PDB file of C-alpha atoms in Angstrom:
ATOM      1  CA  MET K 419     244.179 -78.558-141.333  1.00 89.00           C
ATOM      2  CA  TYR K 420     241.405 -77.586-143.754  1.00 88.00           C
ATOM      3  CA  ARG K 421     238.076 -76.635-142.168  1.00 90.00           C
ATOM      4  CA  VAL K 422     234.729 -75.955-143.856  1.00 91.00           C
ATOM      5  CA  ALA K 423     231.752 -74.366-142.084  1.00 88.00           C
ATOM      6  CA  LYS K 424     228.190 -75.610-142.509  1.00 89.00           C
ATOM      7  CA  ALA K 425     225.484 -73.489-144.181  1.00 87.00           C
ATOM      8  CA  SER K 426     224.494 -71.452-141.113  1.00 87.00           C
ATOM      9  CA  GLU K 427     227.979 -71.380-139.603  1.00 88.00           C
ATOM     10  CA  TYR K 428     231.211 -69.419-139.849  1.00 88.00           C
ATOM     11  CA  LEU K 429     234.744 -70.228-138.753  1.00 88.00           C
ATOM     12  CA  VAL K 430     236.549 -67.880-136.394  1.00 88.00           C
ATOM     13  CA  ILE K 431     240.315 -68.250-136.519  1.00 88.00           C
ATOM     14  CA  THR K 432     242.666 -66.654-134.014  1.00 87.00           C
ATOM     15  CA  GLY K 433     246.305 -66.984-133.116  1.00 89.00           C
ATOM     16  CA  TYR K 434     249.551 -67.002-135.091  1.00 89.00           C
ATOM     17  CA  GLY K 435     249.733 -64.388-137.857  1.00 87.00           C
ATOM     18  CA  ILE K 436     246.215 -63.011-137.221  1.00 87.00           C
ATOM     19  CA  ASP K 437     245.937 -59.568-135.630  1.00 85.00           C
ATOM     20  CA  ASP K 438     242.422 -59.762-134.308  1.00 85.00           C
ATOM     21  CA  ILE K 439     240.140 -62.502-135.606  1.00 86.00           C
ATOM     22  CA  LYS K 440     239.609 -63.973-139.039  1.00 90.00           C
ATOM     23  CA  ILE K 441     236.146 -65.020-140.185  1.00 88.00           C
ATOM     24  CA  ALA K 442     235.756 -67.461-143.041  1.00 88.00           C
ATOM     25  CA  LYS K 443     233.451 -70.088-144.531  1.00 86.00           C
ATOM     26  CA  LYS K 444     236.417 -72.348-145.293  1.00 90.00           C
ATOM     27  CA  ALA K 445     240.060 -71.986-144.388  1.00 90.00           C
ATOM     28  CA  TRP K 446     243.356 -73.658-143.684  1.00 91.00           C
ATOM     29  CA  VAL K 447     244.018 -73.620-139.955  1.00 92.00           C
ATOM     30  CA  LEU K 448     247.767 -73.403-139.435  1.00 90.00           C
ATOM     31  CA  PRO K 449     249.816 -74.601-136.478  1.00 91.00           C
ATOM     32  CA  GLY K 450     249.627 -71.984-133.729  1.00 92.00           C
ATOM     33  CA  GLN K 451     246.117 -70.975-134.751  1.00 89.00           C
ATOM     34  CA  SER K 452     242.867 -72.042-133.165  1.00 89.00           C
ATOM     35  CA  CYS K 453     239.552 -72.347-134.920  1.00 87.00           C
ATOM     36  CA  SER K 454     236.071 -72.227-133.444  1.00 86.00           C
ATOM     37  CA  VAL K 455     232.700 -72.338-135.155  1.00 87.00           C
ATOM     38  CA  PHE K 456     229.752 -70.048-134.538  1.00 85.00           C
ATOM     39  CA  ASP K 457     226.191 -70.410-135.732  1.00 87.00           C
ATOM     40  CA  ILE K 458     224.421 -67.393-137.212  1.00 87.00           C
ATOM     41  CA  SER K 459     220.897 -68.812-136.925  1.00 89.00           C
ATOM     42  CA  PRO K 460     218.616 -66.336-135.130  1.00 90.00           C
ATOM     43  CA  VAL K 461     217.598 -67.354-131.614  1.00 89.00           C
ATOM     44  CA  ASN K 462     214.273 -66.760-129.833  1.00 90.00           C
ATOM     45  CA  TYR K 463     214.395 -64.982-126.492  1.00 89.00           C
ATOM     46  CA  THR K 464     211.275 -64.911-124.340  1.00 88.00           C
ATOM     47  CA  PHE K 465     210.997 -62.399-121.521  1.00 85.00           C
ATOM     48  CA  GLU K 466     208.554 -60.905-119.091  1.00 86.00           C
ATOM     49  CA  VAL K 467     209.868 -57.428-118.400  1.00 85.00           C
ATOM     50  CA  MET K 468     208.741 -55.768-115.178  1.00 86.00           C
ATOM     51  CA  ALA K 469     208.509 -52.013-115.716  1.00 86.00           C
ATOM     52  CA  MET K 470     206.971 -48.967-114.070  1.00 87.00           C
ATOM     53  CA  SER K 471     205.129 -46.015-115.567  1.00 86.00           C
ATOM     54  CA  ALA K 472     205.781 -42.349-114.726  1.00 88.00           C
ATOM     55  CA  GLU K 473     203.283 -42.648-111.828  1.00 86.00           C
ATOM     56  CA  LYS K 474     205.294 -45.602-110.477  1.00 86.00           C
ATOM     57  CA  LEU K 475     202.568 -48.069-111.458  1.00 83.00           C
ATOM     58  CA  PRO K 476     204.054 -51.499-112.209  1.00 83.00           C
ATOM     59  CA  PHE K 477     203.182 -53.597-115.254  1.00 82.00           C
ATOM     60  CA  ILE K 478     204.571 -56.562-117.159  1.00 83.00           C
ATOM     61  CA  LEU K 479     205.635 -56.528-120.803  1.00 82.00           C
ATOM     62  CA  PRO K 480     205.685 -60.103-122.181  1.00 84.00           C
ATOM     63  CA  ALA K 481     207.947 -60.206-125.240  1.00 85.00           C
ATOM     64  CA  VAL K 482     209.465 -62.672-127.694  1.00 88.00           C
ATOM     65  CA  PHE K 483     212.437 -61.385-129.691  1.00 90.00           C
ATOM     66  CA  THR K 484     214.113 -63.283-132.535  1.00 92.00           C
ATOM     67  CA  ILE K 485     217.685 -62.031-132.594  1.00 92.00           C
ATOM     68  CA  GLY K 486     220.796 -63.031-134.489  1.00 90.00           C
ATOM     69  CA  PRO K 487     223.858 -61.642-136.259  1.00 88.00           C
ATOM     70  CA  ARG K 488     223.537 -59.972-139.651  1.00 84.00           C
ATOM     71  CA  ALA K 489     225.008 -62.418-142.128  1.00 78.00           C
ATOM     72  CA  ASP K 490     225.093 -59.805-144.899  1.00 80.00           C
ATOM     73  CA  ASP K 491     227.309 -57.404-142.981  1.00 81.00           C
ATOM     74  CA  ASP K 492     230.995 -58.146-142.316  1.00 84.00           C
ATOM     75  CA  GLU K 493     231.306 -55.605-139.532  1.00 86.00           C
ATOM     76  CA  SER K 494     228.314 -57.084-137.680  1.00 86.00           C
ATOM     77  CA  LEU K 495     229.715 -60.596-138.074  1.00 87.00           C
ATOM     78  CA  HIS K 496     233.037 -59.430-136.636  1.00 86.00           C
ATOM     79  CA  LYS K 497     231.347 -57.830-133.627  1.00 87.00           C
ATOM     80  CA  PHE K 498     229.250 -60.932-133.035  1.00 87.00           C
ATOM     81  CA  ALA K 499     232.218 -63.289-133.441  1.00 85.00           C
ATOM     82  CA  LYS K 500     234.225 -61.294-130.895  1.00 82.00           C
ATOM     83  CA  LEU K 501     231.288 -61.276-128.510  1.00 81.00           C
ATOM     84  CA  ILE K 502     230.832 -65.029-128.568  1.00 76.00           C
ATOM     85  CA  SER K 503     234.449 -66.075-129.013  1.00 66.00           C
ATOM     86  CA  SER K 504     234.925 -65.105-125.366  1.00 63.00           C
ATOM     87  CA  HIS K 505     231.845 -67.122-124.359  1.00 58.00           C
ATOM     88  CA  ASP K 506     230.077 -70.256-125.443  1.00 57.00           C
ATOM     89  CA  GLN K 507     227.188 -69.397-127.757  1.00 51.00           C
ATOM     90  CA  GLN K 508     224.861 -71.729-125.878  1.00 55.00           C
ATOM     91  CA  SER K 509     225.853 -70.190-122.558  1.00 61.00           C
ATOM     92  CA  ASN K 510     223.663 -67.879-120.566  1.00 75.00           C
ATOM     93  CA  HIS K 511     225.851 -64.917-121.483  1.00 79.00           C
ATOM     94  CA  MET K 512     223.952 -64.085-124.686  1.00 79.00           C
ATOM     95  CA  ASN K 513     220.618 -64.518-122.954  1.00 82.00           C
ATOM     96  CA  GLU K 514     221.666 -62.229-120.101  1.00 86.00           C
ATOM     97  CA  LEU K 515     223.046 -59.648-122.523  1.00 87.00           C
ATOM     98  CA  VAL K 516     219.908 -59.508-124.682  1.00 87.00           C
ATOM     99  CA  LYS K 517     217.650 -59.568-121.631  1.00 88.00           C
ATOM    100  CA  GLY K 518     219.611 -56.745-120.012  1.00 91.00           C
ATOM    101  CA  VAL K 519     219.283 -54.544-123.106  1.00 92.00           C
ATOM    102  CA  ILE K 520     215.548 -55.212-123.553  1.00 89.00           C
ATOM    103  CA  GLU K 521     214.730 -54.733-119.861  1.00 90.00           C
ATOM    104  CA  GLY K 522     216.847 -51.598-119.591  1.00 92.00           C
ATOM    105  CA  GLU K 523     215.350 -49.866-122.629  1.00 90.00           C
ATOM    106  CA  THR K 524     211.765 -50.872-121.745  1.00 89.00           C
ATOM    107  CA  ARG K 525     212.091 -49.557-118.198  1.00 90.00           C
ATOM    108  CA  VAL K 526     213.637 -46.242-119.217  1.00 91.00           C
ATOM    109  CA  LEU K 527     210.942 -45.624-121.823  1.00 89.00           C
ATOM    110  CA  ALA K 528     208.080 -46.721-119.540  1.00 87.00           C
ATOM    111  CA  ALA K 529     209.268 -44.416-116.751  1.00 91.00           C
ATOM    112  CA  SER K 530     208.849 -41.416-119.069  1.00 91.00           C
ATOM    113  CA  MET K 531     205.213 -42.223-119.907  1.00 87.00           C
ATOM    114  CA  THR K 532     201.987 -42.319-117.923  1.00 86.00           C
ATOM    115  CA  MET K 533     200.061 -45.569-117.714  1.00 81.00           C
ATOM    116  CA  GLU K 534     197.333 -44.076-119.890  1.00 81.00           C
ATOM    117  CA  GLU K 535     199.874 -43.068-122.579  1.00 82.00           C
ATOM    118  CA  ILE K 536     201.354 -46.571-122.569  1.00 79.00           C
ATOM    119  CA  PHE K 537     197.899 -48.159-122.726  1.00 75.00           C
ATOM    120  CA  ARG K 538     196.537 -45.848-125.423  1.00 77.00           C
ATOM    121  CA  GLY K 539     199.689 -45.937-127.526  1.00 72.00           C
ATOM    122  CA  THR K 540     200.685 -49.563-127.020  1.00 74.00           C
ATOM    123  CA  LYS K 541     201.740 -49.897-130.666  1.00 80.00           C
ATOM    124  CA  GLU K 542     203.894 -46.751-130.601  1.00 84.00           C
ATOM    125  CA  PHE K 543     205.324 -47.785-127.228  1.00 83.00           C
ATOM    126  CA  LYS K 544     206.369 -51.169-128.642  1.00 83.00           C
ATOM    127  CA  GLN K 545     207.879 -49.603-131.791  1.00 87.00           C
ATOM    128  CA  GLU K 546     209.927 -47.224-129.674  1.00 89.00           C
ATOM    129  CA  VAL K 547     211.166 -50.071-127.468  1.00 87.00           C
ATOM    130  CA  PHE K 548     212.244 -52.061-130.558  1.00 89.00           C
ATOM    131  CA  GLY K 549     214.058 -49.037-132.004  1.00 92.00           C
ATOM    132  CA  LYS K 550     215.980 -48.350-128.809  1.00 92.00           C
ATOM    133  CA  VAL K 551     216.827 -52.035-128.302  1.00 92.00           C
ATOM    134  CA  GLN K 552     218.126 -52.286-131.883  1.00 94.00           C
ATOM    135  CA  LEU K 553     220.404 -49.279-131.348  1.00 95.00           C
ATOM    136  CA  GLU K 554     221.927 -51.016-128.322  1.00 93.00           C
ATOM    137  CA  LEU K 555     222.263 -54.383-130.067  1.00 93.00           C
ATOM    138  CA  ASN K 556     224.132 -52.834-133.015  1.00 92.00           C
ATOM    139  CA  GLN K 557     227.309 -52.678-130.938  1.00 90.00           C
ATOM    140  CA  PHE K 558     227.208 -56.485-130.610  1.00 89.00           C
ATOM    141  CA  GLY K 559     226.491 -57.083-134.293  1.00 90.00           C
ATOM    142  CA  LEU K 560     222.997 -58.322-133.454  1.00 92.00           C
ATOM    143  CA  TRP K 561     219.803 -57.711-135.381  1.00 93.00           C
ATOM    144  CA  ILE K 562     216.141 -58.033-134.362  1.00 92.00           C
ATOM    145  CA  TYR K 563     214.621 -60.294-137.015  1.00 92.00           C
ATOM    146  CA  ASN K 564     211.249 -60.374-135.342  1.00 90.00           C
ATOM    147  CA  ALA K 565     209.699 -58.997-132.180  1.00 86.00           C
ATOM    148  CA  ASN K 566     206.362 -59.816-130.649  1.00 84.00           C
ATOM    149  CA  VAL K 567     205.007 -58.100-127.610  1.00 75.00           C
ATOM    150  CA  LYS K 568     201.873 -59.659-126.269  1.00 73.00           C
ATOM    151  CA  GLN K 569     199.211 -57.646-124.462  1.00 66.00           C
ATOM    152  CA  LEU K 570     200.688 -55.623-121.614  1.00 66.00           C
ATOM    153  CA  VAL K 571     199.803 -57.310-118.336  1.00 61.00           C
ATOM    154  CA  ASP K 572     198.778 -55.867-114.977  1.00 61.00           C
ATOM    155  CA  VAL K 573     200.716 -56.770-111.884  1.00 62.00           C
ATOM    156  CA  PRO K 574     198.360 -58.439-109.340  1.00 62.00           C
ATOM    157  CA  GLY K 575     197.038 -55.752-106.996  1.00 60.00           C
ATOM    158  CA  HIS K 576     197.499 -53.085-109.690  1.00 59.00           C
ATOM    159  CA  GLU K 577     194.751 -53.913-112.174  1.00 59.00           C
ATOM    160  CA  TYR K 578     195.252 -50.734-114.136  1.00 61.00           C
ATOM    161  CA  PHE K 579     195.064 -51.980-117.715  1.00 59.00           C
ATOM    162  CA  SER K 580     191.833 -53.843-117.052  1.00 64.00           C
ATOM    163  CA  TYR K 581     190.531 -50.650-115.399  1.00 62.00           C
ATOM    164  CA  LEU K 582     191.525 -48.592-118.461  1.00 62.00           C
ATOM    165  CA  GLY K 583     189.931 -51.167-120.742  1.00 62.00           C
ATOM    166  CA  GLN K 584     186.696 -51.045-118.728  1.00 67.00           C
ATOM    167  CA  LYS K 585     186.877 -47.241-118.609  1.00 64.00           C
ATOM    168  CA  THR K 586     187.135 -47.122-122.405  1.00 63.00           C
ATOM    169  CA  GLN K 587     184.159 -49.501-122.723  1.00 67.00           C
ATOM    170  CA  MET K 588     182.168 -47.501-120.149  1.00 69.00           C
ATOM    171  CA  GLU K 589     182.883 -44.259-121.991  1.00 69.00           C
ATOM    172  CA  ALA K 590     181.691 -45.845-125.226  1.00 66.00           C
ATOM    173  CA  ALA K 591     178.564 -47.217-123.510  1.00 68.00           C
ATOM    174  CA  ASN K 592     177.809 -43.845-121.865  1.00 70.00           C
ATOM    175  CA  GLN K 593     178.246 -42.058-125.176  1.00 71.00           C
ATOM    176  CA  ALA K 594     175.779 -44.514-126.725  1.00 71.00           C
ATOM    177  CA  LYS K 595     173.271 -43.780-123.913  1.00 75.00           C
ATOM    178  CA  ILE K 596     173.680 -40.019-124.441  1.00 75.00           C
ATOM    179  CA  ASP K 597     173.165 -40.478-128.183  1.00 73.00           C
ATOM    180  CA  VAL K 598     169.985 -42.480-127.533  1.00 74.00           C
ATOM    181  CA  SER K 599     168.556 -39.985-125.023  1.00 78.00           C
ATOM    182  CA  GLU K 600     169.374 -37.063-127.340  1.00 76.00           C
ATOM    183  CA  ALA K 601     167.599 -38.865-130.166  1.00 75.00           C
ATOM    184  CA  LYS K 602     164.562 -39.454-127.892  1.00 77.00           C
ATOM    185  CA  MET K 603     164.498 -35.784-126.902  1.00 79.00           C
ATOM    186  CA  LYS K 604     164.518 -34.737-130.529  1.00 76.00           C
ATOM    187  CA  VAL K 605     161.608 -37.091-131.239  1.00 73.00           C
ATOM    188  CA  ASN K 606     159.678 -35.833-128.169  1.00 74.00           C
ATOM    189  CA  ASN K 607     160.291 -32.192-129.056  1.00 71.00           C
ATOM    190  CA  HIS K 608     159.024 -32.919-132.512  1.00 65.00           C
ATOM    191  CA  HIS K 609     155.802 -34.469-131.084  1.00 63.00           C
ATOM    192  CA  ASN K 610     155.274 -31.669-128.558  1.00 62.00           C
ATOM    193  CA  HIS K 611     155.677 -29.127-131.289  1.00 59.00           C
ATOM    194  CA  HIS K 612     152.903 -30.844-133.265  1.00 59.00           C
ATOM    195  CA  ASN K 613     150.558 -30.985-130.259  1.00 56.00           C
ATOM    196  CA  LEU K 614     150.894 -27.261-129.682  1.00 59.00           C
ATOM    197  CA  SER K 615     149.955 -26.295-133.219  1.00 50.00           C
TER     198      SER K 615
END
């Protein structure tokens, strides 16, 4: 039987005469072989990762990752095909796998940083999470096409980020007050100096 895959799909053929798996865009499927189709379109995964900082302060990392196999890399396609040939692509297995990797890497990284470090270096923190997640996903032939982490969120009862935000604003406001009072002192000194002469 002759099978042809659609634009975003590949055929995975197993069985008679094939050692492992065979991936093709079009192929003859012989008796004793079975053929399944997998889609390589990237999928969006939305998570809210609960993590804790080095001081054991909890926070939430809301993230949306767009993840899929690398179509330009045969080895990645093979890894991905093997991963999903044992499961249905639409099943929860992929979701659980990706979620497990993202949660695991985020938690490990967060636990090595203080809340202030995470808050001050949110961009660096996110970049490091993406890098570590990508390293883990490589073994499954998966690639992060896009990753968006929204603002880190406080856990109710632990309003630490809002406190840090206010602290930063307060520091800026206090600095402005100091600047103003120093300026006034300079002006006053200048006047006093004139009165004495």
